[in-house]
mmCIF file of C-alpha atoms in Angstrom:
data_model
loop_
_atom_site.group_PDB
_atom_site.id
_atom_site.type_symbol
_atom_site.label_atom_id
_atom_site.label_comp_id
_atom_site.label_asym_id
_atom_site.label_seq_id
_atom_site.Cartn_x
_atom_site.Cartn_y
_atom_site.Cartn_z
ATOM 1 C CA ALA M 4 -12.494 18.662 19.317
ATOM 2 C CA GLN M 5 -9.295 19.842 17.668
ATOM 3 C CA SER M 6 -8.953 20.234 14.004
ATOM 4 C CA VAL M 7 -6.666 21.774 11.350
ATOM 5 C CA THR M 8 -7.575 23.194 7.782
ATOM 6 C CA GLN M 9 -5.115 24.126 5.322
ATOM 7 C CA LEU M 10 -6.809 26.385 2.908
ATOM 8 C CA ASP M 11 -4.883 25.621 -0.200
ATOM 9 C CA SER M 12 -4.069 22.366 -1.822
ATOM 10 C CA HIS M 13 -1.647 23.870 -4.058
ATOM 11 C CA VAL M 14 0.444 27.151 -4.002
ATOM 12 C CA SER M 15 2.581 28.128 -6.941
ATOM 13 C CA VAL M 16 5.210 30.807 -6.608
ATOM 14 C CA SER M 17 8.271 32.167 -8.573
ATOM 15 C CA GLU M 18 11.688 31.620 -7.185
ATOM 16 C CA GLY M 19 12.769 34.619 -5.128
ATOM 17 C CA THR M 20 9.224 35.533 -4.333
ATOM 18 C CA PRO M 21 7.488 35.330 -0.795
ATOM 19 C CA VAL M 22 5.681 32.174 0.171
ATOM 20 C CA LEU M 23 2.457 31.981 2.229
ATOM 21 C CA LEU M 24 0.983 28.709 3.159
ATOM 22 C CA ARG M 25 -2.369 29.142 5.178
ATOM 23 C CA CYS M 26 -3.493 27.084 8.066
ATOM 24 C CA ASN M 27 -6.515 27.476 10.439
ATOM 25 C CA TYR M 28 -7.008 25.382 13.609
ATOM 26 C CA SER M 29 -9.702 24.775 16.056
ATOM 27 C CA SER M 30 -8.776 23.795 19.554
ATOM 28 C CA SER M 31 -10.511 23.826 22.927
ATOM 29 C CA TYR M 32 -7.156 24.071 24.661
ATOM 30 C CA SER M 33 -4.237 26.291 24.085
ATOM 31 C CA PRO M 34 -2.683 24.242 21.182
ATOM 32 C CA SER M 35 0.570 23.002 20.223
ATOM 33 C CA LEU M 36 0.930 23.498 16.531
ATOM 34 C CA PHE M 37 3.499 22.316 14.056
ATOM 35 C CA TRP M 38 4.513 22.406 10.447
ATOM 36 C CA TYR M 39 5.948 19.399 8.778
ATOM 37 C CA VAL M 40 7.655 19.346 5.287
ATOM 38 C CA GLN M 41 7.870 16.207 2.955
ATOM 39 C CA HIS M 42 10.101 16.366 0.025
ATOM 40 C CA PRO M 43 9.292 13.705 -2.801
ATOM 41 C CA ASN M 44 10.137 10.396 -1.879
ATOM 42 C CA LYS M 45 11.388 11.409 1.541
ATOM 43 C CA GLY M 46 10.101 11.065 5.182
ATOM 44 C CA LEU M 47 8.290 13.992 7.062
ATOM 45 C CA GLN M 48 10.511 16.589 8.812
ATOM 46 C CA LEU M 49 9.631 18.826 11.413
ATOM 47 C CA LEU M 50 10.014 22.423 10.151
ATOM 48 C CA LEU M 51 8.919 24.529 13.168
ATOM 49 C CA LYS M 52 6.720 24.175 16.194
ATOM 50 C CA TYR M 53 4.714 26.477 18.542
ATOM 51 C CA THR M 54 4.210 25.378 22.059
ATOM 52 C CA SER M 55 3.091 28.581 23.850
ATOM 53 C CA ALA M 56 6.264 30.477 23.942
ATOM 54 C CA ALA M 57 6.879 33.219 21.515
ATOM 55 C CA THR M 58 4.052 33.613 18.864
ATOM 56 C CA LEU M 59 6.462 34.117 16.025
ATOM 57 C CA VAL M 60 8.345 30.915 15.524
ATOM 58 C CA LYS M 61 11.385 30.425 13.380
ATOM 59 C CA GLY M 62 11.948 27.181 11.708
ATOM 60 C CA ILE M 63 14.671 25.670 9.432
ATOM 61 C CA ASN M 64 15.430 26.753 5.961
ATOM 62 C CA GLY M 65 14.289 30.277 6.617
ATOM 63 C CA PHE M 66 10.746 29.408 7.179
ATOM 64 C CA GLU M 67 8.654 31.080 9.899
ATOM 65 C CA ALA M 68 5.257 30.964 11.259
ATOM 66 C CA GLU M 69 2.992 33.296 13.464
ATOM 67 C CA PHE M 70 0.500 31.964 15.972
ATOM 68 C CA LYS M 71 -2.582 34.232 16.042
ATOM 69 C CA LYS M 72 -5.075 33.269 18.484
ATOM 70 C CA SER M 73 -7.528 35.903 17.531
ATOM 71 C CA GLU M 74 -7.727 34.524 14.069
ATOM 72 C CA THR M 75 -7.011 30.875 14.892
ATOM 73 C CA SER M 76 -4.376 30.934 12.326
ATOM 74 C CA PHE M 77 -0.857 29.447 12.145
ATOM 75 C CA HIS M 78 0.376 30.532 8.546
ATOM 76 C CA LEU M 79 3.819 29.571 7.305
ATOM 77 C CA THR M 80 5.829 32.068 5.513
ATOM 78 C CA LYS M 81 9.325 32.553 3.781
ATOM 79 C CA PRO M 82 10.467 36.031 2.366
ATOM 80 C CA SER M 83 12.078 34.379 -0.711
ATOM 81 C CA ALA M 84 11.285 30.949 -2.243
ATOM 82 C CA HIS M 85 13.989 28.590 -3.403
ATOM 83 C CA MET M 86 13.808 25.801 -5.756
ATOM 84 C CA SER M 87 14.654 23.308 -2.968
ATOM 85 C CA ASP M 88 11.471 24.350 -1.178
ATOM 86 C CA ALA M 89 9.302 22.567 -3.585
ATOM 87 C CA ALA M 90 7.660 19.885 -1.236
ATOM 88 C CA GLU M 91 4.437 19.298 0.663
ATOM 89 C CA TYR M 92 3.806 21.118 3.850
ATOM 90 C CA PHE M 93 1.491 19.780 6.532
ATOM 91 C CA CYS M 94 -0.115 21.729 9.220
ATOM 92 C CA VAL M 95 -0.471 19.639 12.470
ATOM 93 C CA VAL M 96 -2.120 20.287 15.972
ATOM 94 C CA ASN M 97 -1.492 18.266 19.030
ATOM 95 C CA SER M 98 -4.679 16.955 20.402
ATOM 96 C CA MET M 99 -3.537 17.013 23.932
ATOM 97 C CA ASP M 100 -5.756 13.825 24.554
ATOM 98 C CA SER M 101 -4.293 11.092 26.819
ATOM 99 C CA ASN M 102 -2.199 9.851 23.820
ATOM 100 C CA TYR M 103 -0.997 13.209 22.698
ATOM 101 C CA GLN M 104 -2.121 12.343 19.140
ATOM 102 C CA LEU M 105 -1.443 14.581 16.382
ATOM 103 C CA ILE M 106 -4.080 15.834 14.079
ATOM 104 C CA TRP M 107 -2.797 16.433 10.368
ATOM 105 C CA GLY M 108 -4.038 18.872 7.709
ATOM 106 C CA ALA M 109 -4.604 17.650 4.101
ATOM 107 C CA GLY M 110 -1.356 19.144 3.107
ATOM 108 C CA THR M 111 -0.226 21.950 0.848
ATOM 109 C CA LYS M 112 1.938 21.197 -2.396
ATOM 110 C CA LEU M 113 4.411 24.035 -2.890
ATOM 111 C CA ILE M 114 5.436 24.538 -6.681
ATOM 112 C CA ILE M 115 8.519 26.915 -7.147
ATOM 113 C CA LYS M 116 8.598 28.115 -10.721
ATOM 114 C CA PRO M 117 12.106 29.130 -12.174
ATOM 115 C CA GLU O 24 22.174 9.758 15.742
ATOM 116 C CA ALA O 25 20.563 7.055 13.488
ATOM 117 C CA GLY O 26 17.307 7.838 12.220
ATOM 118 C CA VAL O 27 14.056 5.688 11.870
ATOM 119 C CA ALA O 28 14.751 2.774 9.534
ATOM 120 C CA GLN O 29 12.173 1.275 7.434
ATOM 121 C CA SER O 30 12.150 -1.535 4.807
ATOM 122 C CA PRO O 31 11.434 -2.265 2.142
ATOM 123 C CA ARG O 32 11.143 1.084 0.545
ATOM 124 C CA TYR O 33 9.145 -0.145 -2.183
ATOM 125 C CA LYS O 34 6.843 -3.099 -2.785
ATOM 126 C CA ILE O 35 4.478 -4.165 -5.374
ATOM 127 C CA ILE O 36 1.972 -7.129 -4.905
ATOM 128 C CA GLU O 37 -1.131 -8.195 -6.396
ATOM 129 C CA LYS O 38 -4.565 -7.955 -4.439
ATOM 130 C CA ARG O 39 -5.146 -10.673 -1.985
ATOM 131 C CA GLN O 40 -1.452 -11.301 -1.351
ATOM 132 C CA SER O 41 0.188 -10.350 1.827
ATOM 133 C CA VAL O 42 3.092 -8.089 2.615
ATOM 134 C CA ALA O 43 4.955 -7.013 5.669
ATOM 135 C CA PHE O 44 6.836 -3.854 6.749
ATOM 136 C CA TRP O 45 9.595 -3.414 9.272
ATOM 137 C CA CYS O 46 10.406 -0.402 11.242
ATOM 138 C CA ASN O 47 13.406 0.214 13.577
ATOM 139 C CA PRO O 48 12.770 3.345 15.633
ATOM 140 C CA ILE O 49 15.593 5.665 17.144
ATOM 141 C CA SER O 50 17.040 4.154 20.232
ATOM 142 C CA GLY O 51 15.505 5.209 23.325
ATOM 143 C CA HIS O 52 12.180 6.086 21.659
ATOM 144 C CA ALA O 53 9.652 4.460 23.627
ATOM 145 C CA THR O 54 6.621 5.540 21.348
ATOM 146 C CA LEU O 55 6.292 4.156 17.927
ATOM 147 C CA TYR O 56 3.719 5.060 15.304
ATOM 148 C CA TRP O 57 2.548 3.443 11.963
ATOM 149 C CA TYR O 58 0.711 5.784 9.716
ATOM 150 C CA GLN O 59 -0.971 5.295 6.265
ATOM 151 C CA GLN O 60 -0.502 7.983 3.632
ATOM 152 C CA ILE O 61 -2.614 7.828 0.593
ATOM 153 C CA LEU O 62 -1.618 9.979 -2.203
ATOM 154 C CA GLY O 63 -2.840 13.560 -1.832
ATOM 155 C CA GLN O 64 -3.694 13.150 1.757
ATOM 156 C CA GLY O 65 -2.291 13.658 5.164
ATOM 157 C CA PRO O 66 -0.928 10.775 7.331
ATOM 158 C CA LYS O 67 -3.552 8.792 9.024
ATOM 159 C CA LEU O 68 -2.539 7.018 12.265
ATOM 160 C CA LEU O 69 -2.994 3.383 12.092
ATOM 161 C CA ILE O 70 -1.467 2.228 15.523
ATOM 162 C CA GLN O 71 0.510 3.791 18.299
ATOM 163 C CA PHE O 72 2.665 1.618 20.651
ATOM 164 C CA GLN O 73 4.160 2.637 23.945
ATOM 165 C CA ASN O 74 7.061 0.289 24.449
ATOM 166 C CA ASN O 75 5.603 -3.034 23.473
ATOM 167 C CA GLY O 76 2.089 -2.226 24.415
ATOM 168 C CA VAL O 77 -0.627 -0.817 22.030
ATOM 169 C CA VAL O 78 -2.001 2.643 23.050
ATOM 170 C CA ASP O 79 -4.367 3.390 20.086
ATOM 171 C CA ASP O 80 -5.365 0.953 17.361
ATOM 172 C CA SER O 81 -8.763 2.486 16.778
ATOM 173 C CA GLN O 82 -8.133 3.107 13.089
ATOM 174 C CA LEU O 83 -6.453 -0.183 12.215
ATOM 175 C CA PRO O 84 -8.604 -2.401 9.721
ATOM 176 C CA LYS O 85 -8.117 -5.240 12.166
ATOM 177 C CA ASP O 86 -9.580 -7.694 9.631
ATOM 178 C CA ARG O 87 -6.638 -7.395 7.276
ATOM 179 C CA PHE O 88 -4.021 -5.159 9.225
ATOM 180 C CA SER O 89 -1.896 -6.368 12.236
ATOM 181 C CA ALA O 90 1.130 -4.952 13.977
ATOM 182 C CA GLU O 91 3.348 -6.030 16.704
ATOM 183 C CA ARG O 92 6.227 -4.525 18.578
ATOM 184 C CA LEU O 93 7.993 -7.366 20.151
ATOM 185 C CA LYS O 94 10.516 -6.370 23.090
ATOM 186 C CA GLY O 95 9.464 -2.842 22.640
ATOM 187 C CA VAL O 96 11.995 -2.023 19.914
ATOM 188 C CA ASP O 97 11.399 -3.045 16.281
ATOM 189 C CA SER O 98 7.851 -3.290 14.848
ATOM 190 C CA THR O 99 6.259 -5.133 11.988
ATOM 191 C CA LEU O 100 3.115 -4.060 10.061
ATOM 192 C CA LYS O 101 1.500 -6.688 8.149
ATOM 193 C CA ILE O 102 -1.492 -6.609 5.602
ATOM 194 C CA GLN O 103 -3.262 -9.823 4.632
ATOM 195 C CA PRO O 104 -5.052 -10.083 2.344
ATOM 196 C CA ALA O 105 -4.232 -6.666 0.543
ATOM 197 C CA LYS O 106 -6.748 -4.794 -1.283
ATOM 198 C CA LEU O 107 -6.376 -2.146 -4.025
ATOM 199 C CA GLU O 108 -7.255 0.622 -1.507
ATOM 200 C CA ASP O 109 -4.219 -0.211 0.637
ATOM 201 C CA SER O 110 -1.935 1.335 -1.974
ATOM 202 C CA ALA O 111 -0.190 3.981 0.094
ATOM 203 C CA VAL O 112 3.008 4.980 1.800
ATOM 204 C CA TYR O 113 3.422 3.398 5.212
ATOM 205 C CA LEU O 114 5.204 5.740 7.486
ATOM 206 C CA CYS O 115 6.886 4.639 10.756
ATOM 207 C CA ALA O 116 7.523 7.442 13.347
ATOM 208 C CA SER O 117 9.130 7.517 16.768
ATOM 209 C CA ARG O 118 9.207 9.742 19.792
ATOM 210 C CA PRO O 119 11.138 10.054 22.900
ATOM 211 C CA PRO O 120 9.382 10.470 26.319
ATOM 212 C CA TRP O 121 10.729 14.021 26.827
ATOM 213 C CA ARG O 122 8.686 15.043 23.447
ATOM 214 C CA GLN O 123 5.478 13.841 24.588
ATOM 215 C CA LEU O 124 4.062 17.248 25.149
ATOM 216 C CA THR O 125 5.546 18.952 22.229
ATOM 217 C CA GLY O 126 4.303 16.250 19.740
ATOM 218 C CA GLU O 127 7.334 16.301 17.648
ATOM 219 C CA LEU O 128 7.913 12.977 15.871
ATOM 220 C CA PHE O 129 10.708 11.473 13.872
ATOM 221 C CA PHE O 130 9.848 9.863 10.688
ATOM 222 C CA GLY O 131 11.236 7.197 8.464
ATOM 223 C CA GLU O 132 11.228 7.582 4.737
ATOM 224 C CA GLY O 133 8.330 5.196 4.447
ATOM 225 C CA SER O 134 7.447 2.068 2.476
ATOM 226 C CA ARG O 135 5.509 2.545 -0.793
ATOM 227 C CA LEU O 136 2.953 -0.157 -1.468
ATOM 228 C CA THR O 137 1.278 -0.616 -4.801
ATOM 229 C CA VAL O 138 -1.459 -3.131 -4.917
ATOM 230 C CA LEU O 139 -2.314 -4.286 -8.476
#
């Protein structure tokens, strides 16, 4: 069965420093993986997706993620954090069952220090 | 293109009262989802519709929760009677047929329920 684990519930970085949000997955298929972002009191928005094309995926707002099959990881990175990046980030895997249900991680809250 | 619309944005009720949430998905999106998001947790799927038929409601507490999607467009989620543990944000999402394999969903801003 598919599952996803976000390794940190909170990550705190200073503005202008790199961001790393970690995600590991378990899947019996070649997975489709996603990162969603949720700003305070806002709906969830797709940040980027991996669907078996290039392993390095670029998303919105300067974020990118690398699919590493050998490590079963899909970590989210950004070279330089901005105050507006403060939000909750969810790693998601497509279960690929008959209904294509999404399996959600518990989320990582990104805190940006001035 | 207009996004997924939800209302009300906020609702405060006392336990044992009832509440209803409404969702209008993006035009042409056949698949509609209701998720429950408790503070500090990821979204939990309550029910999935394909047009006006239920695809998956295995995690819907059917003794108190109900949902419908008449005419395959708008949807309503009802809770009756509410319990304290129902305090959460209720998210509606939709997906067009051509995004089925990618899993990309389009979310509304959610309806925040507080049960006192």
